[in-house]
């Protein structure tokens, strides 16, 4: 199972919106609405930000939103803040009843 | 509160095995699938497998088939991940992570992971 494809880095100024893509196949992202997004700060465990493509867990800011079209899922961060600077990973359930993570995206707040 | 507490750091020689524990508290251990994920230094997240704490059923990433064993002890609400025939490239932080929703709500370990352990550093070096 190959890792889902994400851009290595995305940057934006405070207050701007950015979007991170996550491209898979019809056997994972395109085949199921079980795409999740995780935020990871250096030295910390990942934190769930989005599940089921577009649902936010309790306590996650509504500045984070998710969507999917075909084999590509997306995470949008609106009103970018300094605290959003982190690594972001997508993941998807697959047709083999396994999971696969994305390659990861480093978000920089300029 | 819901939490997962993992065992401490390990240093192993190539060819040895390591067993990492993950003790759950604050929820019904047998009601939620548990995943294991690792992260090599400076690298991304890598999914290793899941265990159904109720049945003991497992599913492993193909990459780890034959080398990884995930088990659980329901009497102490603890999940285990054992990796054998260690190599230097197994050096990583290993995480356990619980799925978001109860097995009855979302079957087959499809769910995202909303509770993570603190991570266990495993260093493989001669």
Short mmCIF file of C-alpha atoms in Angstrom, two decimals:
data_model
loop_
_atom_site.label_atom_id
_atom_site.label_comp_id
_atom_site.label_asym_id
_atom_site.label_seq_id
_atom_site.Cartn_x
_atom_site.Cartn_y
_atom_site.Cartn_z
CA UNK A 1 0.00 0.00 0.00
CA UNK A 2 1.60 3.25 -1.09
CA UNK A 3 1.37 6.38 1.03
CA UNK A 4 -1.20 8.97 0.03
CA UNK A 5 0.34 11.93 -1.76
CA UNK A 6 0.49 15.33 -0.05
CA UNK A 7 2.48 18.46 -0.91
CA UNK A 8 5.65 18.65 1.14
CA UNK A 9 4.97 22.19 2.28
CA UNK A 10 2.33 24.88 2.24
CA UNK A 11 2.65 28.39 3.62
CA UNK A 12 0.44 31.38 4.23
CA UNK A 13 0.27 34.66 6.09
CA UNK A 14 -1.77 35.11 9.26
CA UNK A 15 -5.44 35.46 8.45
CA UNK A 16 -5.16 33.79 5.06
CA UNK A 17 -6.62 30.45 4.05
CA UNK A 18 -4.60 27.49 2.87
CA UNK A 19 -5.58 24.11 1.45
CA UNK A 20 -3.68 20.84 1.71
CA UNK A 21 -4.45 18.08 -0.78
CA UNK A 22 -4.28 14.34 -0.22
CA UNK A 23 -4.41 12.11 -3.29
CA UNK A 24 -5.02 8.39 -3.19
CA UNK A 25 -6.83 5.83 -5.29
CA UNK A 26 -10.27 4.32 -5.65
CA UNK A 27 -9.16 1.65 -3.15
CA UNK A 28 -8.73 4.16 -0.35
CA UNK A 29 -9.64 7.87 -0.49
CA UNK A 30 -12.00 7.51 -3.45
CA UNK A 31 -13.72 4.41 -2.17
CA UNK A 32 -14.63 5.36 1.38
CA UNK A 33 -15.70 8.38 3.40
CA UNK A 34 -13.24 7.46 6.14
CA UNK A 35 -10.60 10.10 5.54
CA UNK A 36 -9.04 11.71 8.61
CA UNK A 37 -6.62 14.59 9.12
CA UNK A 38 -4.05 14.92 11.92
CA UNK A 39 -2.01 17.85 13.20
CA UNK A 40 1.37 17.17 14.75
CA UNK A 41 3.58 19.68 16.51
CA UNK A 42 7.27 18.83 16.99
CA UNK A 43 7.83 16.22 19.65
CA UNK A 44 4.12 15.71 20.22
CA UNK A 45 1.65 12.96 19.41
CA UNK A 46 -0.67 13.58 16.45
CA UNK A 47 -4.04 15.21 17.10
CA UNK A 48 -7.20 14.33 15.19
CA UNK A 49 -8.57 17.40 13.40
CA UNK A 50 -11.06 15.93 10.91
CA UNK A 51 -12.68 12.50 10.56
CA UNK A 52 -15.13 11.06 8.04
CA UNK A 53 -13.84 13.52 5.41
CA UNK A 54 -15.44 16.60 6.94
CA UNK A 55 -16.41 16.08 10.60
CA UNK A 56 -14.63 17.97 13.37
CA UNK A 57 -14.13 16.37 16.79
CA UNK A 58 -15.34 18.32 19.76
CA UNK A 59 -12.91 21.08 20.65
CA UNK A 60 -11.36 21.50 17.20
CA UNK A 61 -11.67 25.00 15.80
CA UNK A 62 -14.18 25.55 13.00
CA UNK A 63 -11.34 27.19 11.06
CA UNK A 64 -10.47 23.63 10.02
CA UNK A 65 -12.63 22.01 7.36
CA UNK A 66 -12.38 18.96 5.12
CA UNK A 67 -13.78 17.85 1.79
CA UNK A 68 -13.31 15.20 -0.88
CA UNK A 69 -13.66 14.94 -4.62
CA UNK A 70 -12.94 11.65 -6.32
CA UNK A 71 -9.60 10.28 -5.15
CA UNK A 72 -8.46 13.55 -3.58
CA UNK A 73 -9.30 14.84 -0.12
CA UNK A 74 -8.52 18.35 1.09
CA UNK A 75 -8.00 20.13 4.39
CA UNK A 76 -8.59 23.87 4.51
CA UNK A 77 -7.38 26.08 7.31
CA UNK A 78 -9.02 29.48 7.28
CA UNK A 79 -7.92 32.51 9.28
CA UNK A 80 -4.43 31.06 9.58
CA UNK A 81 -2.83 31.56 13.00
CA UNK A 82 0.70 31.12 14.28
CA UNK A 83 -0.38 28.11 16.34
CA UNK A 84 -1.43 26.31 13.14
CA UNK A 85 2.21 25.93 12.15
CA UNK A 86 2.72 22.16 12.30
CA UNK A 87 2.87 19.01 10.22
CA UNK A 88 -0.40 17.69 8.83
CA UNK A 89 -1.17 14.13 7.77
CA UNK A 90 -4.16 12.67 6.04
CA UNK A 91 -5.14 9.04 6.39
CA UNK A 92 -7.70 6.76 4.82
CA UNK A 93 -9.31 3.42 5.40
CA UNK A 94 -8.58 1.03 2.53
CA UNK A 95 -10.20 -1.88 0.71
CA UNK A 96 -7.92 -4.28 2.61
CA UNK A 97 -9.38 -3.12 5.94
CA UNK A 98 -6.08 -1.38 6.62
CA UNK A 99 -5.19 2.28 6.94
CA UNK A 100 -2.70 4.38 5.05
CA UNK A 101 -1.23 7.76 5.94
CA UNK A 102 -0.27 10.58 3.65
CA UNK A 103 3.30 11.72 3.12
CA UNK A 104 2.77 14.73 5.36
CA UNK A 105 2.68 18.48 4.79
CA UNK A 106 4.61 21.10 6.71
CA UNK A 107 2.53 24.22 7.20
CA UNK A 108 4.46 27.44 7.72
CA UNK A 109 2.85 30.65 8.90
CA UNK A 110 4.81 33.50 7.36
CA UNK B 1 -10.45 11.08 31.48
CA UNK B 2 -9.75 8.90 28.48
CA UNK B 3 -6.06 8.21 28.13
CA UNK B 4 -3.50 5.78 26.81
CA UNK B 5 -0.23 5.37 28.70
CA UNK B 6 2.61 3.57 26.96
CA UNK B 7 5.65 1.81 28.33
CA UNK B 8 9.04 3.46 28.48
CA UNK B 9 11.83 3.83 25.98
CA UNK B 10 13.71 0.76 24.79
CA UNK B 11 17.16 0.18 23.35
CA UNK B 12 17.59 -3.07 21.44
CA UNK B 13 20.24 -4.76 19.36
CA UNK B 14 19.61 -5.77 15.75
CA UNK B 15 17.84 -9.10 15.56
CA UNK B 16 16.16 -8.74 18.95
CA UNK B 17 12.47 -8.21 19.69
CA UNK B 18 10.65 -5.42 21.47
CA UNK B 19 7.25 -5.43 23.15
CA UNK B 20 5.50 -2.11 23.77
CA UNK B 21 2.48 -1.83 26.04
CA UNK B 22 -0.42 0.62 25.95
CA UNK B 23 -2.64 0.85 29.03
CA UNK B 24 -6.09 2.30 28.49
CA UNK B 25 -8.20 4.07 31.08
CA UNK B 26 -11.37 6.13 31.24
CA UNK B 27 -13.39 4.06 28.78
CA UNK B 28 -14.47 0.51 27.98
CA UNK B 29 -11.30 -1.03 26.57
CA UNK B 30 -13.08 -3.77 24.61
CA UNK B 31 -15.36 -1.31 22.83
CA UNK B 32 -12.85 0.45 20.61
CA UNK B 33 -10.33 -0.77 18.05
CA UNK B 34 -6.71 0.11 18.74
CA UNK B 35 -4.18 1.02 16.07
CA UNK B 36 -0.39 1.07 16.21
CA UNK B 37 1.49 3.75 14.27
CA UNK B 38 5.20 4.51 14.12
CA UNK B 39 7.31 7.49 13.13
CA UNK B 40 10.99 7.23 12.29
CA UNK B 41 13.18 10.24 13.12
CA UNK B 42 12.33 13.13 10.80
CA UNK B 43 9.87 10.99 8.86
CA UNK B 44 6.12 10.71 8.50
CA UNK B 45 3.53 8.55 10.18
CA UNK B 46 3.39 4.88 9.22
CA UNK B 47 0.41 2.67 10.00
CA UNK B 48 1.36 -0.75 11.37
CA UNK B 49 -1.90 -2.50 12.18
CA UNK B 50 -4.96 -2.73 14.38
CA UNK B 51 -6.37 -5.02 17.01
CA UNK B 52 -9.96 -5.58 18.05
CA UNK B 53 -9.61 -5.65 21.86
CA UNK B 54 -12.89 -7.54 22.18
CA UNK B 55 -12.16 -10.48 19.89
CA UNK B 56 -8.38 -10.23 19.63
CA UNK B 57 -8.68 -10.09 15.86
CA UNK B 58 -5.88 -8.26 14.07
CA UNK B 59 -4.91 -6.85 10.70
CA UNK B 60 -1.35 -5.85 9.90
CA UNK B 61 0.23 -3.74 7.20
CA UNK B 62 1.78 -5.98 4.59
CA UNK B 63 5.18 -4.48 5.33
CA UNK B 64 5.15 -5.90 8.87
CA UNK B 65 3.49 -9.25 8.21
CA UNK B 66 5.49 -12.01 9.89
CA UNK B 67 7.36 -9.60 12.16
CA UNK B 68 4.63 -7.90 14.18
CA UNK B 69 2.22 -9.35 16.70
CA UNK B 70 -0.52 -7.34 18.37
CA UNK B 71 -2.21 -8.75 21.46
CA UNK B 72 -4.25 -7.54 24.39
CA UNK B 73 -5.03 -8.39 28.01
CA UNK B 74 -8.59 -7.32 28.71
CA UNK B 75 -8.19 -7.93 32.45
CA UNK B 76 -5.81 -4.97 32.69
CA UNK B 77 -7.08 -2.97 29.68
CA UNK B 78 -3.72 -3.15 27.97
CA UNK B 79 -2.74 -3.61 24.34
CA UNK B 80 0.67 -4.82 23.21
CA UNK B 81 2.71 -4.55 20.04
CA UNK B 82 5.68 -6.86 19.59
CA UNK B 83 8.10 -6.39 16.71
CA UNK B 84 10.71 -9.05 16.05
CA UNK B 85 13.92 -9.32 14.05
CA UNK B 86 14.63 -5.66 14.68
CA UNK B 87 16.73 -3.67 12.22
CA UNK B 88 18.27 -0.23 12.50
CA UNK B 89 15.49 1.22 10.36
CA UNK B 90 12.95 0.14 13.00
CA UNK B 91 14.29 2.96 15.16
CA UNK B 92 11.21 5.10 15.69
CA UNK B 93 8.59 6.41 18.07
CA UNK B 94 5.77 3.90 18.34
CA UNK B 95 2.25 5.10 19.16
CA UNK B 96 -0.94 3.32 20.10
CA UNK B 97 -4.10 5.16 19.06
CA UNK B 98 -7.76 4.46 19.82
CA UNK B 99 -10.47 4.85 17.21
CA UNK B 100 -13.04 7.60 17.62
CA UNK B 101 -16.24 5.59 17.87
CA UNK B 102 -17.45 2.39 19.47
CA UNK B 103 -17.18 -0.86 17.52
CA UNK B 104 -20.97 -1.05 17.26
CA UNK B 105 -21.17 2.39 15.63
CA UNK B 106 -18.29 2.00 13.17
CA UNK B 107 -17.22 -1.56 12.45
CA UNK B 108 -14.07 -2.93 10.87
CA UNK B 109 -11.61 -0.37 12.30
CA UNK B 110 -12.60 2.19 9.67
CA UNK B 111 -12.61 5.13 12.01
CA UNK B 112 -10.11 7.90 12.63
CA UNK B 113 -7.91 7.89 15.72
CA UNK B 114 -8.85 10.39 18.40
CA UNK B 115 -6.88 9.29 21.46
CA UNK B 116 -3.14 8.72 21.23
CA UNK B 117 -0.56 7.40 23.63
CA UNK B 118 2.46 9.53 24.46
CA UNK B 119 4.71 7.43 22.25
CA UNK B 120 7.48 4.95 23.01
CA UNK B 121 10.94 5.50 21.56
CA UNK B 122 12.55 2.33 20.33
CA UNK B 123 16.20 2.58 19.36
CA UNK B 124 17.85 -0.27 17.49
CA UNK B 125 21.61 -0.10 17.59
CA UNK B 126 24.54 -2.45 17.85
#
